[in-house]
C-alpha positions in Angstrom: -42.3 -35.6 29.5 -42.4 -34.2 25.9 -45.2 -31.7 26.8 -43.3 -30.6 29.8 -40.1 -30.0 27.8 -42.0 -28.0 25.2 -43.7 -26.0 27.8 -40.4 -25.2 29.5 -38.9 -24.2 26.1 -41.8 -21.9 25.3 -41.7 -20.2 28.7 -37.9 -19.7 28.4 -38.6 -17.5 25.4 -40.0 -14.9 27.7 -37.0 -14.9 30.1 -34.9 -11.8 30.3 -31.1 -11.9 30.9 -29.1 -9.1 32.3 -25.4 -8.8 33.1 -24.1 -9.6 36.5 -20.6 -8.5 37.4 -18.6 -10.9 39.6 -15.2 -9.8 40.9 -13.2 -13.1 41.1 -10.2 -12.8 43.3 -8.1 -15.2 41.2 -4.6 -14.1 40.4 -4.0 -16.5 37.5 -7.1 -15.5 35.6 -6.4 -11.8 36.4 -2.8 -12.0 35.0 -4.1 -13.8 31.9 -6.7 -11.1 31.3 -4.0 -8.3 31.6 -1.7 -10.2 29.2 -4.5 -10.6 26.7 -5.3 -6.9 27.0 -1.7 -5.8 26.6 -1.2 -8.1 23.6 -4.3 -6.7 21.8 -3.2 -3.2 22.5 0.3 -3.9 21.2 -1.2 -5.4 18.0 -3.5 -2.5 17.5 -1.0 0.3 18.2 2.2 -1.4 16.9 1.1 -3.3 13.9 -2.2 -1.8 12.7 -1.4 1.9 13.3 2.5 2.1 13.2 3.5 -0.5 10.7 0.4 -0.8 8.5 -0.7 2.8 9.0 -4.3 1.9 9.6 -5.2 5.5 10.1 -4.6 6.3 6.4 -6.7 6.0 3.2 -4.6 4.1 0.6 -4.4 4.5 -3.2 -2.8 1.6 -5.1 -4.0 2.6 -8.6 -0.7 4.1 -9.6 -0.5 5.7 -13.1 3.1 5.4 -14.5 5.1 6.4 -17.5 8.6 5.1 -18.3 11.1 6.7 -20.8 14.5 5.1 -21.4 17.5 6.5 -23.3 20.8 4.7 -23.8 24.3 6.1 -24.5 27.5 4.4 -25.5 29.6 3.4 -28.5 31.7 0.3 -29.3 34.2 -0.7 -32.0 34.4 -4.1 -33.7 36.5 -5.7 -36.4 35.1 -8.9 -37.9 35.4 -10.9 -41.1 31.8 -10.4 -42.1 31.5 -6.7 -41.2 35.1 -5.5 -41.2 35.8 -2.5 -39.0 32.7 -1.0 -37.6 31.6 1.5 -35.0 28.4 0.7 -33.1 26.2 3.5 -31.6 22.7 3.5 -30.0 21.0 3.5 -33.5 22.7 0.1 -34.2 22.4 -1.9 -31.0 19.2 -0.6 -29.3 15.9 -2.2 -30.3 13.4 -0.5 -30.5 15.0 2.9 -30.9 12.1 4.6 -29.0 12.7 3.2 -25.5 9.8 2.7 -23.1 9.1 0.1 -20.4 11.0 -2.6 -22.3 14.2 -2.2 -24.3 16.8 -4.6 -25.8 20.5 -4.1 -26.1 22.3 -6.3 -28.7 25.5 -7.8 -27.4 26.2 -10.6 -29.9 25.1 -11.5 -33.4 25.4 -13.9 -36.3 25.6 -12.1 -39.7 24.6 -13.8 -43.0 25.4 -11.2 -45.7 24.3 -10.9 -49.3 21.2 -13.1 -49.2 19.2 -13.3 -52.4 16.0 -15.2 -53.3 17.2 -18.3 -55.2 17.6 -22.1 -54.9 20.2 -23.7 -52.6 20.7 -26.6 -50.3 18.9 -26.5 -47.0 21.0 -26.5 -43.8 22.1 -30.1 -42.8 21.1 -29.4 -39.2 17.3 -29.4 -40.2 15.9 -32.9 -39.7 13.1 -32.5 -42.2 15.5 -31.5 -44.9 17.5 -34.8 -44.9 17.0 -37.0 -48.0 18.2 -40.0 -49.9 16.4 -39.5 -53.2 14.3 -36.9 -55.0 11.1 -38.4 -53.8 12.0 -37.5 -50.3 11.7 -33.8 -51.2 8.1 -33.2 -52.5 8.0 -30.0 -54.5 6.1 -27.2 -52.9 6.4 -28.6 -49.3 7.6 -26.3 -46.6 10.6 -27.5 -44.6 9.5 -27.9 -41.0 11.6 -25.5 -38.9 13.6 -24.7 -42.0 14.3 -21.8 -44.3 12.3 -22.3 -47.4 10.1 -24.5 -49.7 11.3 -27.8 -51.3 11.9 -27.9 -55.0 11.8 -31.6 -55.6 15.5 -32.3 -55.8 17.8 -34.0 -53.3 21.3 -32.5 -53.3 24.2 -34.8 -52.3 27.8 -33.8 -51.7 30.3 -36.1 -53.4 29.6 -39.8 -53.0 27.5 -39.5 -49.8 24.4 -41.7 -49.6 22.3 -38.9 -48.0 22.0 -35.2 -48.7 19.7 -32.3 -48.1 16.7 -31.0 -50.0 17.0 -28.1 -52.4 14.9 -25.2 -51.3 13.6 -21.9 -52.7 14.7 -19.4 -50.1 16.9 -16.5 -49.2 20.3 -18.0 -50.1 22.8 -18.8 -48.8 20.9 -20.0 -45.7 21.7 -18.7 -42.2 25.0 -19.5 -40.6 24.9 -21.6 -37.5 28.1 -20.7 -35.7 28.4 -17.7 -33.4 31.4 -15.9 -31.8 32.6 -17.6 -28.6 32.9 -14.2 -27.0 30.2 -11.5 -27.2 30.8 -9.1 -30.1 29.8 -6.0 -28.0 31.5 -7.0 -24.8 32.1 -3.3 -24.1 28.3 -2.8 -23.7 28.6 -3.3 -19.9 29.9 0.3 -19.8 26.9 1.7 -21.7 24.5 3.8 -19.6 20.7 3.9 -19.6 18.6 6.9 -18.4 15.3 5.7 -16.9 12.8 8.5 -16.3 9.7 7.4 -14.4 6.8 9.7 -13.8 4.0 8.5 -11.5 0.6 9.9 -10.4 -1.9 8.8 -7.7 -5.3 10.0 -9.0 -7.2 9.7 -5.6 -4.9 12.2 -4.0 -4.0 14.1 -7.2 -0.3 13.7 -6.4 2.4 13.5 -9.0 6.2 12.8 -8.8 9.2 11.8 -10.9 12.3 9.9 -10.0 14.6 12.6 -11.3 16.2 14.8 -8.6 14.7 18.2 -8.5 17.8 20.4 -8.9 18.9 23.4 -10.8 22.4 22.0 -11.6 22.4 21.3 -15.3 25.5 19.1 -15.1 24.0 16.7 -12.5 22.6 14.2 -15.0 25.7 14.3 -17.1 28.0 13.3 -14.3 26.0 11.2 -11.8 25.6 7.4 -11.7 23.1 5.5 -9.6 24.7 4.1 -6.5 25.0 4.7 -2.7 26.4 8.2 -3.3 23.6 9.1 -5.7 20.5 7.2 -4.8 18.3 9.7 -6.7 20.2 9.6 -9.9 18.2 7.7 -12.6 21.3 6.9 -14.8 22.5 3.3 -14.6 25.5 1.3 -15.9 24.3 -1.8 -17.8 27.0 -3.9 -16.1 25.8 -2.8 -12.7 22.2 -3.7 -13.5 23.3 -7.3 -14.4 25.6 -7.5 -11.4 22.9 -6.4 -9.0 20.6 -9.0 -10.5 23.1 -11.7 -9.5 24.6 -12.5 -12.9 27.8 -11.9 -14.8 27.5 -9.5 -17.8 30.1 -11.2 -20.1 28.5 -14.6 -19.6 25.0 -13.3 -20.1 26.0 -11.2 -23.2 27.0 -14.3 -25.1 23.6 -16.1 -25.1 21.3 -13.2 -24.0 18.8 -13.0 -21.1 16.1 -10.9 -19.4 16.7 -8.5 -16.5 13.8 -7.0 -14.5 14.1 -3.5 -13.1 11.5 -3.0 -10.3 10.7 0.6 -9.2 8.6 0.7 -6.0 6.9 3.8 -4.7 5.7 3.9 -1.1 4.5 7.4 -0.4 3.3 8.7 3.0 1.5 11.9 2.0 1.2 13.0 5.6 4.9 14.0 5.3 6.6 16.3 2.8 6.5 15.4 -0.9 10.3 15.3 -1.0 10.2 12.2 1.2 8.3 10.2 -1.5 11.2 8.5 -3.3 11.5 5.4 -5.5 13.2 2.2 -4.4 14.9 0.1 -7.0 15.4 -3.7 -7.1 16.9 -5.9 -9.8 16.4 -9.5 -10.7 17.0 -11.9 -13.6 13.7 -13.0 -15.1 14.9 -15.9 -17.3 16.3 -19.1 -15.8 20.0 -18.3 -15.3 20.6 -22.0 -14.2 19.6 -23.2 -17.7 22.4 -21.6 -19.6 23.4 -25.0 -21.1 19.8 -25.9 -22.2 18.4 -25.5 -25.7 16.0 -22.8 -24.4 18.6 -20.6 -22.7 19.3 -17.0 -23.6 17.3 -14.5 -25.6 17.6 -13.9 -29.4 15.6 -12.9 -32.5 16.3 -12.2 -36.2 15.9 -9.1 -38.3 17.2 -8.1 -41.8 18.5 -5.0 -43.6 17.4 -4.8 -47.2 19.2 -3.3 -50.2 19.1 -3.1 -54.0 21.9 -3.7 -56.4 22.7 -1.9 -59.7 20.2 -4.2 -61.5 17.4 -3.2 -59.1 17.4 -6.7 -57.5 16.7 -7.1 -53.8 19.3 -8.6 -51.4 19.6 -8.4 -47.7 21.9 -9.0 -44.7 20.3 -11.3 -42.1 21.2 -10.7 -38.5 20.5 -13.1 -35.6 20.7 -10.8 -32.6 21.6 -12.0 -29.1 21.3 -9.6 -26.2 19.8 -8.5 -22.9 16.2 -7.4 -22.6 15.4 -5.1 -19.8 11.8 -4.9 -18.4 11.0 -1.9 -16.3 8.1 -2.6 -13.9 6.5 0.1 -11.7 4.4 -0.5 -8.6 3.4 1.7 -5.7 0.9 3.0 -3.2 0.2 6.2 -1.4 -1.4 6.8 2.0 -3.0 9.9 3.7 -4.8 10.3 7.0 -8.6 9.7 6.8 -11.0 9.5 9.8 -13.0 6.6 8.3 -10.3 3.9 8.4 -9.1 5.3 11.7 -12.6 4.8 13.3 -12.9 1.3 11.7 -9.6 0.1 13.1 -10.3 1.6 16.6 -13.7 -0.2 16.6 -12.0 -3.5 15.6 -9.6 -3.0 18.5 -12.4 -2.6 20.9 -14.1 -5.7 19.5 -10.9 -7.6 20.1 -10.9 -6.4 23.7 -14.3 -7.9 24.1 -13.1 -11.2 22.6 -10.3 -11.2 25.2 -12.7 -10.9 28.1 -14.9 -13.7 26.6 -11.8 -15.9 26.4 -11.0 -15.3 30.1 -14.6 -16.0 31.0 -14.3 -19.4 29.4 -11.1 -20.1 31.4 -12.7 -19.0 34.6 -16.0 -20.8 34.2 -15.0 -24.0 32.5 -11.3 -24.7 32.7 -10.0 -24.1 36.2 -10.6 -26.4 39.2 -13.3 -24.2 40.9 -15.1 -23.5 37.7 -18.4 -24.8 39.1 -18.2 -22.4 42.1 -17.6 -19.4 39.8 -20.3 -20.5 37.4 -22.8 -20.7 40.2 -22.0 -17.2 41.3 -22.1 -15.7 37.7 -25.4 -17.3 36.6 -28.2 -16.9 39.0 -31.9 -17.6 38.4 -34.3 -15.1 40.1 -38.0 -15.7 40.3 -40.6 -13.2 41.3 -42.9 -14.3 44.3 -45.8 -12.9 46.4 -44.7 -10.6 49.3 -44.6 -12.5 52.6 -45.8 -11.0 55.9 -43.1 -10.0 58.3 -42.6 -12.2 61.4 -44.1 -11.1 64.6 -40.7 -10.3 66.0 -40.3 -7.4 63.5 -43.9 -6.1 63.6 -43.1 -3.7 66.4 -39.6 -2.8 65.0 -37.9 -5.4 67.2 -36.0 -8.5 66.1 -35.7 -11.8 68.0 -32.5 -13.6 68.5 -33.5 -16.3 66.0 -34.1 -13.8 63.2 -30.7 -12.0 63.9 -28.9 -15.3 63.6 -30.5 -16.0 60.3 -29.5 -12.6 59.0 -25.9 -13.3 60.0 -25.9 -16.6 58.1 -27.2 -14.8 55.0 -24.4 -12.2 55.2 -21.8 -15.0 55.4 -23.2 -16.7 52.3 -23.0 -13.5 50.3 -19.2 -13.1 51.0 -17.2 -14.8 48.2 -13.6 -15.8 49.0 -11.3 -17.5 46.6 
């Protein structure tokens, strides 16, 4: 048996298969085939070509430049600073605005700090002591402000105290205003100029409206009435991100400004316009946690009449704005068009293959259709004609056999 099987396998290698078309008069399979065809055509035309623009060559390597400029002034009157007017040189950090800029809205000021010895802050755990041996000289205070001198300073008759340190004294104050110092900052404006370029198509564009009106940028504000104006109110940026400016200004936070470019270069260049979206990037639900907000420290240094250095330490709270730019551009190209059309034709073939599976294996009369589709034909020697046809005449028996053959060749479903 094994030899016979191997022989049959070897002989089958030399068989030739050719297509045979069978028209099956089955309405269910016919309807299924048309539905599959229409679905594939709708996908190719609607999704691939209309929605995804599969006929275009796409460039996503956007080159972008962002320039920001803030305007606005505020007036404050505090114990530490007295009466003071704040302008952009005071509250904008860094002064040369780019893709990231920070607006100071609250601060803790520790004036007139000098390098000397003083008691460390009681809020520093590593600075607590009971005797001088708890403050080894030369040891840095962990999360503190200076270096231990070896003395434990106690207030009155208390059993515990804090280590004396060499630092900028007095140490930083811990309290901060309950309300933001620069609460009026929500009325400040920021001008965001974004220039982009798609190198594949050598196409450049900016988000500033192309107009000859010199007063346009002085009077417009971004909104539904001026969607192409690149000047924004800070209060609106925070509001569109889903937060309250006064609450956020107290502890600080981070706002993301997303500029999205989706350019169809088969149309006019004027129709390539930016779309803005805004979001809060830090966790706004963690305002009561120890890691909430956004702050940092900086100092301003001076010299007195004796040429000794002193400084004013500022712990700044505020809102950081991150400008992020993404985009793509598309233009007609024959190569992706041909590729997508070829993919559609391949899907059509897959649909016909699926309907063949249903017809030949899943319906009730699948054996009948399978027998009609797959037929084995063997070549044989030519047989002599019967005597009845030698002289061009046919007998009644041969005619009846021909009628039977014609009936067998008729397929009805």
